[in-house]
Each structure stands twice: as structure tokens, then as C-alpha cells.
Amino acid sequence: MALYFEDLLVGYTDSFGSITVDRDEVIAFATAYDPQAFHLSDEGGAANPIFGRLAASGWHTAAMTMRMAIDHWSTIGVQSRGAAGLEELSWPKPTYPGDTLRAEAEVLEARPLTSLPDLGVLKVRTIVFNQHDQPVMRQIANLLIQRRPA
């Protein structure tokens, strides 16, 4: 089965993913890409009044979200061809080791691309929740989706 641009109408919603945040991965990601004390150690996290304990980098949360999305899209056959960027990205609550994340997405806008007629752009809002149903990430992305072949 394949889902093309024409199948993903404004208002289309989807829920997907389940990934548990691993402490060692939080530290490894932060060591490589976001080496701030509150992402690197329990002591650094405890010293930060916002987090109070070791917290995952927001970029790590975004990367885990991307993994959940790609795994899901490949399962349901979304014909993704990349993205044209983010319009919004926020982390309203921290993500902590041991959290279990899931996502909900909604198509807000859909428009064919005139410059590349075999593609369309979907503006999609994705909200990522922890196991307490608290939002830990929000984004609005412009996704490039293959149009149905003639």
C-alpha cells in the first residue's frame, strides 16, 4: 500500500510511535551533539533549576521523533521525499530518561508544488507526548510528499 499527497488531506490525523528514552543514549547524544552539563550527568541535571535531573537534549527528542515517524511512515506507505523545513519547534516540557514517547500528527495545509509537479507540500503539526500525556515537543513541518502517478 502507498499513501500519496492526494491521500493525506487537510485534517488527516495519525498517532504513532512508542520509544522509551534510554539514559545512556541521552548522555551519548549530548556528548556528541549538545554537551551541556544538564544533558551529560545526573549532577549537571540536578544543578539546573529547570530540569532538576538529567534531561535529554531537545534535539535528541526531535531525533527520536523523526525515528518514530519514519518507522511509522514506512509501515503505512507514506511516499515521503524529504522536508522543506520547520516553521515551529518547541519543547514545552523536558524529556527525561525512562520517559516513553508517542506522537500525534495532523495535516494543516496541503498544496501541490508548481516547480516540482510530482511533489506536494504538507504542513503537518506534530505533538510528542510522554507517558503522562504531557507534551514534550511541538513542531510544524513542511513535508515533501510524492504525488500519485498519472
mmCIF file of C-alpha atoms in Angstrom:
data_model
loop_
_atom_site.group_PDB
_atom_site.id
_atom_site.type_symbol
_atom_site.label_atom_id
_atom_site.label_comp_id
_atom_site.label_asym_id
_atom_site.label_seq_id
_atom_site.Cartn_x
_atom_site.Cartn_y
_atom_site.Cartn_z
ATOM 1 C CA MET A 1 0.000 0.000 0.000
ATOM 2 C CA ALA A 2 1.189 3.510 -0.736
ATOM 3 C CA LEU A 3 -0.086 6.829 0.599
ATOM 4 C CA TYR A 4 0.449 9.762 -1.735
ATOM 5 C CA PHE A 5 -0.019 13.500 -1.339
ATOM 6 C CA GLU A 6 -3.614 13.168 -2.584
ATOM 7 C CA ASP A 7 -4.399 10.673 0.196
ATOM 8 C CA LEU A 8 -3.283 12.957 3.012
ATOM 9 C CA LEU A 9 -5.986 15.626 3.092
ATOM 10 C CA VAL A 10 -6.210 18.635 5.387
ATOM 11 C CA GLY A 11 -7.490 17.323 8.704
ATOM 12 C CA TYR A 12 -5.885 13.888 8.309
ATOM 13 C CA THR A 13 -4.638 12.800 11.732
ATOM 14 C CA ASP A 14 -2.423 9.972 12.826
ATOM 15 C CA SER A 15 -0.996 8.656 16.085
ATOM 16 C CA PHE A 16 2.223 6.709 16.125
ATOM 17 C CA GLY A 17 5.285 5.567 17.945
ATOM 18 C CA SER A 18 6.442 4.328 21.246
ATOM 19 C CA ILE A 19 10.020 4.823 22.253
ATOM 20 C CA THR A 20 11.475 4.698 25.740
ATOM 21 C CA VAL A 21 14.218 7.221 26.400
ATOM 22 C CA ASP A 22 17.432 5.449 27.384
ATOM 23 C CA ARG A 23 19.777 7.134 29.889
ATOM 24 C CA ASP A 24 22.966 6.008 28.145
ATOM 25 C CA GLU A 25 21.628 7.268 24.791
ATOM 26 C CA VAL A 26 20.765 10.645 26.364
ATOM 27 C CA ILE A 27 24.357 11.027 27.527
ATOM 28 C CA ALA A 28 25.845 9.702 24.267
ATOM 29 C CA PHE A 29 23.728 12.065 22.150
ATOM 30 C CA ALA A 30 24.597 15.028 24.364
ATOM 31 C CA THR A 31 28.297 14.137 24.360
ATOM 32 C CA ALA A 32 28.313 14.122 20.556
ATOM 33 C CA TYR A 33 25.907 16.985 19.766
ATOM 34 C CA ASP A 34 24.728 19.050 22.764
ATOM 35 C CA PRO A 35 27.338 18.862 25.532
ATOM 36 C CA GLN A 36 25.614 20.935 28.182
ATOM 37 C CA ALA A 37 26.009 19.789 31.795
ATOM 38 C CA PHE A 38 22.297 19.047 32.343
ATOM 39 C CA HIS A 39 22.350 16.608 29.394
ATOM 40 C CA LEU A 40 25.614 14.929 30.428
ATOM 41 C CA SER A 41 25.250 13.886 34.063
ATOM 42 C CA ASP A 42 22.904 13.476 36.997
ATOM 43 C CA GLU A 43 24.869 16.142 38.870
ATOM 44 C CA GLY A 44 24.627 18.597 35.990
ATOM 45 C CA GLY A 45 20.899 17.991 35.691
ATOM 46 C CA ALA A 46 20.354 18.356 39.443
ATOM 47 C CA ALA A 47 22.192 21.694 39.440
ATOM 48 C CA ASN A 48 19.853 23.128 36.802
ATOM 49 C CA PRO A 49 16.653 24.589 38.333
ATOM 50 C CA ILE A 50 14.676 23.995 35.119
ATOM 51 C CA PHE A 51 15.394 20.262 34.880
ATOM 52 C CA GLY A 52 16.344 19.124 38.392
ATOM 53 C CA ARG A 53 17.823 15.929 36.956
ATOM 54 C CA LEU A 54 19.442 14.552 33.831
ATOM 55 C CA ALA A 55 17.363 15.651 30.825
ATOM 56 C CA ALA A 56 17.522 14.701 27.170
ATOM 57 C CA SER A 57 18.545 17.345 24.670
ATOM 58 C CA GLY A 58 15.580 18.761 22.782
ATOM 59 C CA TRP A 59 17.465 17.825 19.616
ATOM 60 C CA HIS A 60 17.590 14.241 20.860
ATOM 61 C CA THR A 61 13.827 14.368 21.398
ATOM 62 C CA ALA A 62 13.483 15.644 17.820
ATOM 63 C CA ALA A 63 15.706 12.828 16.530
ATOM 64 C CA MET A 64 13.669 10.195 18.391
ATOM 65 C CA THR A 65 10.501 11.735 16.945
ATOM 66 C CA MET A 66 11.970 11.504 13.463
ATOM 67 C CA ARG A 67 12.760 7.839 14.040
ATOM 68 C CA MET A 68 9.208 7.122 15.192
ATOM 69 C CA ALA A 69 7.789 8.991 12.173
ATOM 70 C CA ILE A 70 9.981 7.231 9.606
ATOM 71 C CA ASP A 71 9.275 3.815 11.117
ATOM 72 C CA HIS A 72 5.540 4.544 11.018
ATOM 73 C CA TRP A 73 5.519 6.083 7.537
ATOM 74 C CA SER A 74 7.375 3.105 6.102
ATOM 75 C CA THR A 75 4.781 0.790 7.677
ATOM 76 C CA ILE A 76 1.783 2.664 6.251
ATOM 77 C CA GLY A 77 3.449 3.557 2.928
ATOM 78 C CA VAL A 78 3.740 7.358 3.066
ATOM 79 C CA GLN A 79 5.700 8.435 -0.017
ATOM 80 C CA SER A 80 7.942 10.985 1.727
ATOM 81 C CA ARG A 81 10.595 12.752 -0.305
ATOM 82 C CA GLY A 82 12.073 14.835 2.496
ATOM 83 C CA ALA A 83 11.131 18.134 4.067
ATOM 84 C CA ALA A 84 11.361 21.822 3.270
ATOM 85 C CA GLY A 85 11.946 22.847 6.875
ATOM 86 C CA LEU A 86 10.273 23.613 10.157
ATOM 87 C CA GLU A 87 8.080 26.609 10.819
ATOM 88 C CA GLU A 88 7.869 25.995 14.556
ATOM 89 C CA LEU A 89 9.702 23.857 17.077
ATOM 90 C CA SER A 90 9.301 23.980 20.844
ATOM 91 C CA TRP A 91 9.942 21.824 23.875
ATOM 92 C CA PRO A 92 7.246 22.740 26.441
ATOM 93 C CA LYS A 93 8.429 20.140 28.984
ATOM 94 C CA PRO A 94 11.708 18.299 29.398
ATOM 95 C CA THR A 95 12.210 14.748 28.222
ATOM 96 C CA TYR A 96 13.835 12.508 30.829
ATOM 97 C CA PRO A 97 15.458 9.085 30.750
ATOM 98 C CA GLY A 98 12.739 6.495 31.305
ATOM 99 C CA ASP A 99 10.031 8.545 29.569
ATOM 100 C CA THR A 100 8.032 6.753 26.893
ATOM 101 C CA LEU A 101 7.248 8.979 23.934
ATOM 102 C CA ARG A 102 4.476 8.841 21.340
ATOM 103 C CA ALA A 103 3.331 11.305 18.690
ATOM 104 C CA GLU A 104 0.165 12.711 17.144
ATOM 105 C CA ALA A 105 0.227 14.460 13.773
ATOM 106 C CA GLU A 106 -2.324 16.497 11.831
ATOM 107 C CA VAL A 107 -2.190 17.837 8.276
ATOM 108 C CA LEU A 108 -2.885 21.583 8.466
ATOM 109 C CA GLU A 109 -2.369 22.563 4.834
ATOM 110 C CA ALA A 110 -1.713 20.806 1.525
ATOM 111 C CA ARG A 111 -0.523 22.362 -1.710
ATOM 112 C CA PRO A 112 0.932 20.962 -4.914
ATOM 113 C CA LEU A 113 4.359 22.261 -5.896
ATOM 114 C CA THR A 114 4.357 24.051 -9.241
ATOM 115 C CA SER A 115 8.154 23.925 -9.531
ATOM 116 C CA LEU A 116 8.174 20.139 -8.978
ATOM 117 C CA PRO A 117 4.794 18.876 -10.190
ATOM 118 C CA ASP A 118 5.380 15.323 -8.953
ATOM 119 C CA LEU A 119 5.513 16.610 -5.345
ATOM 120 C CA GLY A 120 3.189 18.291 -2.893
ATOM 121 C CA VAL A 121 3.866 20.078 0.391
ATOM 122 C CA LEU A 122 2.010 19.100 3.534
ATOM 123 C CA LYS A 123 2.163 21.414 6.533
ATOM 124 C CA VAL A 124 1.970 18.988 9.456
ATOM 125 C CA ARG A 125 1.737 19.738 13.166
ATOM 126 C CA THR A 126 3.248 17.005 15.321
ATOM 127 C CA ILE A 127 2.951 16.896 19.095
ATOM 128 C CA VAL A 128 5.067 14.461 21.080
ATOM 129 C CA PHE A 129 3.771 13.276 24.446
ATOM 130 C CA ASN A 130 5.373 11.484 27.364
ATOM 131 C CA GLN A 131 3.742 8.636 29.277
ATOM 132 C CA HIS A 132 1.785 11.189 31.356
ATOM 133 C CA ASP A 133 0.220 12.636 28.172
ATOM 134 C CA GLN A 134 2.220 15.841 28.691
ATOM 135 C CA PRO A 135 3.520 17.473 25.503
ATOM 136 C CA VAL A 136 7.316 17.443 25.408
ATOM 137 C CA MET A 137 7.748 18.670 21.825
ATOM 138 C CA ARG A 138 5.676 20.536 19.243
ATOM 139 C CA GLN A 139 6.611 21.168 15.661
ATOM 140 C CA ILE A 140 5.124 22.347 12.407
ATOM 141 C CA ALA A 141 6.973 20.956 9.405
ATOM 142 C CA ASN A 142 6.629 21.289 5.659
ATOM 143 C CA LEU A 143 6.886 17.774 4.256
ATOM 144 C CA LEU A 144 7.519 16.914 0.619
ATOM 145 C CA ILE A 145 5.244 14.053 -0.455
ATOM 146 C CA GLN A 146 5.134 12.258 -3.783
ATOM 147 C CA ARG A 147 2.006 12.941 -5.832
ATOM 148 C CA ARG A 148 0.065 9.995 -7.212
ATOM 149 C CA PRO A 149 1.487 8.907 -10.583
ATOM 150 C CA ALA A 150 -0.773 9.706 -13.549
#
